[in-house]
Amino acid sequence: MSDSRPTDTPTVKLLIDGEFVESKTTEWRDVVNPATQAVLARVPFATAEEVDAAVASAQAAFRTWRKTPIGARARIFLKYQQLIREHMKELAAILTAEQGKTLPDAEGDVFRGLEVVEHAAAIGNLQLGELANNVANGVDTYTLLQPLGVCAGITPFNFPAMIPLWMFPMAIATGNTFVLKPSEQDPMVTMRLVELALEAGIPKGVLNVVHGGPDVVNAICDHPDIKAVSFVGSTKVGTHVYNRATLAGKRAQCMMGAKNHAVVMPDANKEQTLNAMVGAAFGAAGQRCMAASTAVLVGEAREWIPELVEKAKTLKVNAGTEAGTDVGPVISCAAHARIKGLIETGVRQGATLELDGRDVSVPGYEKGNFIGPTIFSGVKPGMAIYDEEIFGPVLVLLEAETLDEAIEIINANPNGNGTAIFTQSGAAARRFQEEIDVGQVGINVPIPVPVPLFSFTGSRASKLGDLGPYGKQVVTFYTQTKTVTARWFDDETLGHGVNTTISL
Ligand code: NAD
């Protein structure tokens, strides 16, 4: 972090009370292009007063926003989805510049968020209460799903479009106001999406943005006027956020780290499976929370390693802006050093390095944070490359005799984000689906991220809080159920004096 950049480097603004404002902080961080190390902007670490101002604005806006008709709210999101479509290329270009993923993958990042915006436009169908007629003589009971108030979101670097869009559209569409804290590593595409949200008609104060690191996150967790916190990021930080926010009386949902295992059965379609594995392990340089970073090869599938390695070798490592790139740079020099360090540890701890991507060189982008596809076989629990989330283009291979053994390995791993099985046996797939303790399960689908008709989920160390982001579950998360029991007196239902028993 530094404040020594030339003053002509653009600064990322805060959004407070409908205005994009320059932070008064003295703490800044550079936003860096991971393919070139060019400094794209400086992002502020907001002051405590700025966080308070954002929350106060959201609190004031809630008074009117909560009563805005469902249709009026929905129409903003109809307009918003149109604006995102119209700006898709521009959004993808900003995203690739600051995050590194390829342009087509950046469009995918925006598109998966756009699907949530489309869903937010249909929120009326999801926010319906229930009514039971005549629960007692002349009495009806019904529920109202009312917005909570100010909600907050804290997002990671790896999907800087999709994950903010998992959060604020659903919170705002259900009648809440919002304070967003994007990743400080790549906040620029998030800010462009926020500008478009205002253009779509989100009123002043309904959406606010503060930037920063641990201090801002802690201020959000502690703030008495914030009612709910959504977090996506690492297990360590998510656990801290969950504990701190719930201790302060808030609702919290934390979607966290992963070690996603793919089980490859010997009866799987070999060509399809190996293609899927390579794409899911190395796409986005392995920096997807649903990346298939671990494979358990069962029985004769253990013999497929040479073909897997050959396929991985064909991937093109280059800047995300270059046509035909398969694997872009990782997010930062620190991530680059950490991933290389883990590869070294893997070798030291006795795993077999089948493919080594450490020495890749990319002409024209010599300073970029590139690591080529890397594959280890002979990996076992207890090795750092298995026990830690590498979050880079490294695939680790384990072996098992049977499906049951593979299931045992996966269920013994602390993480439960995503998994997949490749097989042509319906019985094996069903057994896997039943026995596996992981949130997202793919059957011949390597990255089974649910569409917004469903909610994202996770089990064990990958998730804290019982309700997932987007979809039906998040409507429950962002609303308070109020149960009304009502009797209206008319001539037929007049009471008969005082009654001190509990009956209606
Ligand atoms: P991260 O946990 O480092 O950062 C996430 C957010 O927390 C950022 O906004 C950051 O500013 C903030 N933060 C960082 N350190 C903090 C601290 N000490 N105290 C308080 N706040 C802090 O995660 P990341 O590196 O940006 O993202 C990668 C991680 O996110 C991986 O573990 C990945 O699996 C996970 N992830 C999970 C999902 C999911 O849905 N389960 C989705 C995407 C990413």
JSON list of C-alpha atoms in Angstrom, two decimals, residues 121-247:
[
{"chain": "A", "resi": 121, "resn": "ALA", "atom": "CA", "xyz": [-36.58, -8.49, -11.93]},
{"chain": "A", "resi": 122, "resn": "ALA", "atom": "CA", "xyz": [-39.05, -11.28, -11.14]},
{"chain": "A", "resi": 123, "resn": "ILE", "atom": "CA", "xyz": [-38.79, -10.84, -7.40]},
{"chain": "A", "resi": 124, "resn": "GLY", "atom": "CA", "xyz": [-42.54, -10.46, -6.84]},
{"chain": "A", "resi": 125, "resn": "ASN", "atom": "CA", "xyz": [-42.99, -14.17, -7.44]},
{"chain": "A", "resi": 126, "resn": "LEU", "atom": "CA", "xyz": [-40.44, -15.05, -4.79]},
{"chain": "A", "resi": 127, "resn": "GLN", "atom": "CA", "xyz": [-41.45, -12.67, -2.04]},
{"chain": "A", "resi": 128, "resn": "LEU", "atom": "CA", "xyz": [-44.99, -13.92, -1.59]},
{"chain": "A", "resi": 129, "resn": "GLY", "atom": "CA", "xyz": [-46.24, -14.65, 1.88]},
{"chain": "A", "resi": 130, "resn": "GLU", "atom": "CA", "xyz": [-48.65, -17.44, 2.87]},
{"chain": "A", "resi": 131, "resn": "LEU", "atom": "CA", "xyz": [-52.24, -17.28, 4.11]},
{"chain": "A", "resi": 132, "resn": "ALA", "atom": "CA", "xyz": [-54.32, -19.79, 5.99]},
{"chain": "A", "resi": 133, "resn": "ASN", "atom": "CA", "xyz": [-58.01, -19.02, 6.01]},
{"chain": "A", "resi": 134, "resn": "ASN", "atom": "CA", "xyz": [-60.16, -19.70, 9.14]},
{"chain": "A", "resi": 135, "resn": "VAL", "atom": "CA", "xyz": [-57.44, -20.88, 11.50]},
{"chain": "A", "resi": 136, "resn": "ALA", "atom": "CA", "xyz": [-60.06, -20.20, 14.16]},
{"chain": "A", "resi": 137, "resn": "ASN", "atom": "CA", "xyz": [-63.58, -18.91, 13.98]},
{"chain": "A", "resi": 138, "resn": "GLY", "atom": "CA", "xyz": [-63.38, -15.77, 11.79]},
{"chain": "A", "resi": 139, "resn": "VAL", "atom": "CA", "xyz": [-59.58, -15.70, 12.06]},
{"chain": "A", "resi": 140, "resn": "ASP", "atom": "CA", "xyz": [-57.00, -15.73, 9.25]},
{"chain": "A", "resi": 141, "resn": "THR", "atom": "CA", "xyz": [-53.22, -16.03, 9.59]},
{"chain": "A", "resi": 142, "resn": "TYR", "atom": "CA", "xyz": [-50.82, -14.74, 6.98]},
{"chain": "A", "resi": 143, "resn": "THR", "atom": "CA", "xyz": [-47.16, -13.94, 6.60]},
{"chain": "A", "resi": 144, "resn": "LEU", "atom": "CA", "xyz": [-45.39, -10.87, 5.25]},
{"chain": "A", "resi": 145, "resn": "LEU", "atom": "CA", "xyz": [-41.81, -11.16, 4.01]},
{"chain": "A", "resi": 146, "resn": "GLN", "atom": "CA", "xyz": [-40.49, -7.72, 4.87]},
{"chain": "A", "resi": 147, "resn": "PRO", "atom": "CA", "xyz": [-37.06, -6.29, 4.06]},
{"chain": "A", "resi": 148, "resn": "LEU", "atom": "CA", "xyz": [-34.55, -6.14, 6.91]},
{"chain": "A", "resi": 149, "resn": "GLY", "atom": "CA", "xyz": [-33.01, -2.68, 6.42]},
{"chain": "A", "resi": 150, "resn": "VAL", "atom": "CA", "xyz": [-29.38, -1.99, 5.56]},
{"chain": "A", "resi": 151, "resn": "CYS", "atom": "CA", "xyz": [-27.56, -5.09, 4.28]},
{"chain": "A", "resi": 152, "resn": "ALA", "atom": "CA", "xyz": [-23.87, -5.33, 3.37]},
{"chain": "A", "resi": 153, "resn": "GLY", "atom": "CA", "xyz": [-21.76, -7.40, 0.98]},
{"chain": "A", "resi": 154, "resn": "ILE", "atom": "CA", "xyz": [-18.04, -8.23, 1.01]},
{"chain": "A", "resi": 155, "resn": "THR", "atom": "CA", "xyz": [-16.70, -9.79, -2.19]},
{"chain": "A", "resi": 156, "resn": "PRO", "atom": "CA", "xyz": [-13.56, -11.63, -3.41]},
{"chain": "A", "resi": 157, "resn": "PHE", "atom": "CA", "xyz": [-11.26, -10.90, -6.35]},
{"chain": "A", "resi": 158, "resn": "ASN", "atom": "CA", "xyz": [-11.99, -13.91, -8.52]},
{"chain": "A", "resi": 159, "resn": "PHE", "atom": "CA", "xyz": [-15.46, -12.98, -9.85]},
{"chain": "A", "resi": 160, "resn": "PRO", "atom": "CA", "xyz": [-15.55, -9.19, -9.55]},
{"chain": "A", "resi": 161, "resn": "ALA", "atom": "CA", "xyz": [-18.71, -8.95, -11.69]},
{"chain": "A", "resi": 162, "resn": "MET", "atom": "CA", "xyz": [-20.70, -12.06, -10.82]},
{"chain": "A", "resi": 163, "resn": "ILE", "atom": "CA", "xyz": [-20.35, -12.05, -7.05]},
{"chain": "A", "resi": 164, "resn": "PRO", "atom": "CA", "xyz": [-21.34, -8.41, -6.37]},
{"chain": "A", "resi": 165, "resn": "LEU", "atom": "CA", "xyz": [-24.31, -9.18, -8.65]},
{"chain": "A", "resi": 166, "resn": "TRP", "atom": "CA", "xyz": [-25.17, -12.21, -6.50]},
{"chain": "A", "resi": 167, "resn": "MET", "atom": "CA", "xyz": [-25.70, -9.74, -3.68]},
{"chain": "A", "resi": 168, "resn": "PHE", "atom": "CA", "xyz": [-26.98, -6.20, -4.17]},
{"chain": "A", "resi": 169, "resn": "PRO", "atom": "CA", "xyz": [-29.64, -6.87, -6.85]},
{"chain": "A", "resi": 170, "resn": "MET", "atom": "CA", "xyz": [-31.40, -9.48, -4.70]},
{"chain": "A", "resi": 171, "resn": "ALA", "atom": "CA", "xyz": [-31.10, -7.42, -1.50]},
{"chain": "A", "resi": 172, "resn": "ILE", "atom": "CA", "xyz": [-32.38, -4.25, -3.16]},
{"chain": "A", "resi": 173, "resn": "ALA", "atom": "CA", "xyz": [-35.12, -5.97, -5.18]},
{"chain": "A", "resi": 174, "resn": "THR", "atom": "CA", "xyz": [-36.51, -7.38, -1.92]},
{"chain": "A", "resi": 175, "resn": "GLY", "atom": "CA", "xyz": [-36.72, -3.83, -0.47]},
{"chain": "A", "resi": 176, "resn": "ASN", "atom": "CA", "xyz": [-33.43, -3.49, 1.43]},
{"chain": "A", "resi": 177, "resn": "THR", "atom": "CA", "xyz": [-30.71, -0.91, 0.99]},
{"chain": "A", "resi": 178, "resn": "PHE", "atom": "CA", "xyz": [-27.08, -1.93, 0.57]},
{"chain": "A", "resi": 179, "resn": "VAL", "atom": "CA", "xyz": [-23.46, -1.17, 1.35]},
{"chain": "A", "resi": 180, "resn": "LEU", "atom": "CA", "xyz": [-21.00, -3.03, -0.87]},
{"chain": "A", "resi": 181, "resn": "LYS", "atom": "CA", "xyz": [-17.29, -3.59, -0.12]},
{"chain": "A", "resi": 182, "resn": "PRO", "atom": "CA", "xyz": [-15.71, -4.95, -3.32]},
{"chain": "A", "resi": 183, "resn": "SER", "atom": "CA", "xyz": [-12.35, -6.69, -3.50]},
{"chain": "A", "resi": 184, "resn": "GLU", "atom": "CA", "xyz": [-9.58, -4.11, -3.24]},
{"chain": "A", "resi": 185, "resn": "GLN", "atom": "CA", "xyz": [-7.62, -6.11, -5.86]},
{"chain": "A", "resi": 186, "resn": "ASP", "atom": "CA", "xyz": [-10.04, -5.50, -8.75]},
{"chain": "A", "resi": 187, "resn": "PRO", "atom": "CA", "xyz": [-12.77, -2.99, -7.87]},
{"chain": "A", "resi": 188, "resn": "MET", "atom": "CA", "xyz": [-13.06, -1.28, -11.27]},
{"chain": "A", "resi": 189, "resn": "VAL", "atom": "CA", "xyz": [-15.52, -3.53, -13.09]},
{"chain": "A", "resi": 190, "resn": "THR", "atom": "CA", "xyz": [-17.63, -3.64, -9.93]},
{"chain": "A", "resi": 191, "resn": "MET", "atom": "CA", "xyz": [-17.74, 0.18, -9.97]},
{"chain": "A", "resi": 192, "resn": "ARG", "atom": "CA", "xyz": [-18.78, 0.25, -13.63]},
{"chain": "A", "resi": 193, "resn": "LEU", "atom": "CA", "xyz": [-21.62, -2.15, -12.77]},
{"chain": "A", "resi": 194, "resn": "VAL", "atom": "CA", "xyz": [-22.59, 0.13, -9.90]},
{"chain": "A", "resi": 195, "resn": "GLU", "atom": "CA", "xyz": [-22.67, 3.14, -12.27]},
{"chain": "A", "resi": 196, "resn": "LEU", "atom": "CA", "xyz": [-24.98, 1.22, -14.58]},
{"chain": "A", "resi": 197, "resn": "ALA", "atom": "CA", "xyz": [-27.20, 0.31, -11.61]},
{"chain": "A", "resi": 198, "resn": "LEU", "atom": "CA", "xyz": [-27.66, 4.01, -10.84]},
{"chain": "A", "resi": 199, "resn": "GLU", "atom": "CA", "xyz": [-28.34, 4.68, -14.53]},
{"chain": "A", "resi": 200, "resn": "ALA", "atom": "CA", "xyz": [-31.03, 1.99, -14.39]},
{"chain": "A", "resi": 201, "resn": "GLY", "atom": "CA", "xyz": [-32.77, 4.01, -11.68]},
{"chain": "A", "resi": 202, "resn": "ILE", "atom": "CA", "xyz": [-31.55, 2.79, -8.29]},
{"chain": "A", "resi": 203, "resn": "PRO", "atom": "CA", "xyz": [-32.32, 5.83, -6.13]},
{"chain": "A", "resi": 204, "resn": "LYS", "atom": "CA", "xyz": [-29.84, 7.80, -4.07]},
{"chain": "A", "resi": 205, "resn": "GLY", "atom": "CA", "xyz": [-28.71, 6.00, -0.91]},
{"chain": "A", "resi": 206, "resn": "VAL", "atom": "CA", "xyz": [-30.21, 2.62, -1.86]},
{"chain": "A", "resi": 207, "resn": "LEU", "atom": "CA", "xyz": [-26.79, 1.37, -3.02]},
{"chain": "A", "resi": 208, "resn": "ASN", "atom": "CA", "xyz": [-23.53, 2.62, -1.48]},
{"chain": "A", "resi": 209, "resn": "VAL", "atom": "CA", "xyz": [-19.96, 1.43, -1.97]},
{"chain": "A", "resi": 210, "resn": "VAL", "atom": "CA", "xyz": [-16.98, 1.64, 0.36]},
{"chain": "A", "resi": 211, "resn": "HIS", "atom": "CA", "xyz": [-13.54, 0.25, -0.41]},
{"chain": "A", "resi": 212, "resn": "GLY", "atom": "CA", "xyz": [-10.91, -1.12, 1.91]},
{"chain": "A", "resi": 213, "resn": "GLY", "atom": "CA", "xyz": [-9.47, -4.09, 3.76]},
{"chain": "A", "resi": 214, "resn": "PRO", "atom": "CA", "xyz": [-9.81, -5.58, 7.24]},
{"chain": "A", "resi": 215, "resn": "ASP", "atom": "CA", "xyz": [-10.71, -2.30, 9.01]},
{"chain": "A", "resi": 216, "resn": "VAL", "atom": "CA", "xyz": [-13.63, -1.58, 6.70]},
{"chain": "A", "resi": 217, "resn": "VAL", "atom": "CA", "xyz": [-14.80, -5.21, 6.87]},
{"chain": "A", "resi": 218, "resn": "ASN", "atom": "CA", "xyz": [-14.66, -5.11, 10.67]},
{"chain": "A", "resi": 219, "resn": "ALA", "atom": "CA", "xyz": [-16.56, -1.81, 10.73]},
{"chain": "A", "resi": 220, "resn": "ILE", "atom": "CA", "xyz": [-19.30, -3.45, 8.61]},
{"chain": "A", "resi": 221, "resn": "CYS", "atom": "CA", "xyz": [-19.46, -6.47, 10.94]},
{"chain": "A", "resi": 222, "resn": "ASP", "atom": "CA", "xyz": [-19.74, -4.24, 14.01]},
{"chain": "A", "resi": 223, "resn": "HIS", "atom": "CA", "xyz": [-22.04, -1.50, 12.71]},
{"chain": "A", "resi": 224, "resn": "PRO", "atom": "CA", "xyz": [-25.27, -1.45, 14.73]},
{"chain": "A", "resi": 225, "resn": "ASP", "atom": "CA", "xyz": [-27.38, -0.22, 11.78]},
{"chain": "A", "resi": 226, "resn": "ILE", "atom": "CA", "xyz": [-26.41, -3.07, 9.41]},
{"chain": "A", "resi": 227, "resn": "LYS", "atom": "CA", "xyz": [-28.80, -6.00, 9.70]},
{"chain": "A", "resi": 228, "resn": "ALA", "atom": "CA", "xyz": [-27.23, -8.65, 7.47]},
{"chain": "A", "resi": 229, "resn": "VAL", "atom": "CA", "xyz": [-23.83, -9.40, 5.94]},
{"chain": "A", "resi": 230, "resn": "SER", "atom": "CA", "xyz": [-23.16, -11.51, 2.84]},
{"chain": "A", "resi": 231, "resn": "PHE", "atom": "CA", "xyz": [-19.55, -12.61, 2.39]},
{"chain": "A", "resi": 232, "resn": "VAL", "atom": "CA", "xyz": [-17.77, -14.58, -0.33]},
{"chain": "A", "resi": 233, "resn": "GLY", "atom": "CA", "xyz": [-14.05, -15.30, -0.01]},
{"chain": "A", "resi": 234, "resn": "SER", "atom": "CA", "xyz": [-11.57, -17.48, 1.83]},
{"chain": "A", "resi": 235, "resn": "THR", "atom": "CA", "xyz": [-12.46, -19.73, 4.75]},
{"chain": "A", "resi": 236, "resn": "LYS", "atom": "CA", "xyz": [-10.18, -17.89, 7.15]},
{"chain": "A", "resi": 237, "resn": "VAL", "atom": "CA", "xyz": [-11.68, -14.45, 6.49]},
{"chain": "A", "resi": 238, "resn": "GLY", "atom": "CA", "xyz": [-15.24, -15.79, 6.11]},
{"chain": "A", "resi": 239, "resn": "THR", "atom": "CA", "xyz": [-15.09, -17.51, 9.49]},
{"chain": "A", "resi": 240, "resn": "HIS", "atom": "CA", "xyz": [-13.88, -14.27, 11.07]},
{"chain": "A", "resi": 241, "resn": "VAL", "atom": "CA", "xyz": [-16.69, -12.30, 9.38]},
{"chain": "A", "resi": 242, "resn": "TYR", "atom": "CA", "xyz": [-19.32, -14.84, 10.43]},
{"chain": "A", "resi": 243, "resn": "ASN", "atom": "CA", "xyz": [-18.20, -14.85, 14.05]},
{"chain": "A", "resi": 244, "resn": "ARG", "atom": "CA", "xyz": [-17.84, -11.09, 14.30]},
{"chain": "A", "resi": 245, "resn": "ALA", "atom": "CA", "xyz": [-21.08, -10.22, 12.47]},
{"chain": "A", "resi": 246, "resn": "THR", "atom": "CA", "xyz": [-23.25, -12.74, 14.31]},
{"chain": "A", "resi": 247, "resn": "LEU", "atom": "CA", "xyz": [-21.75, -11.66, 17.65]}
]
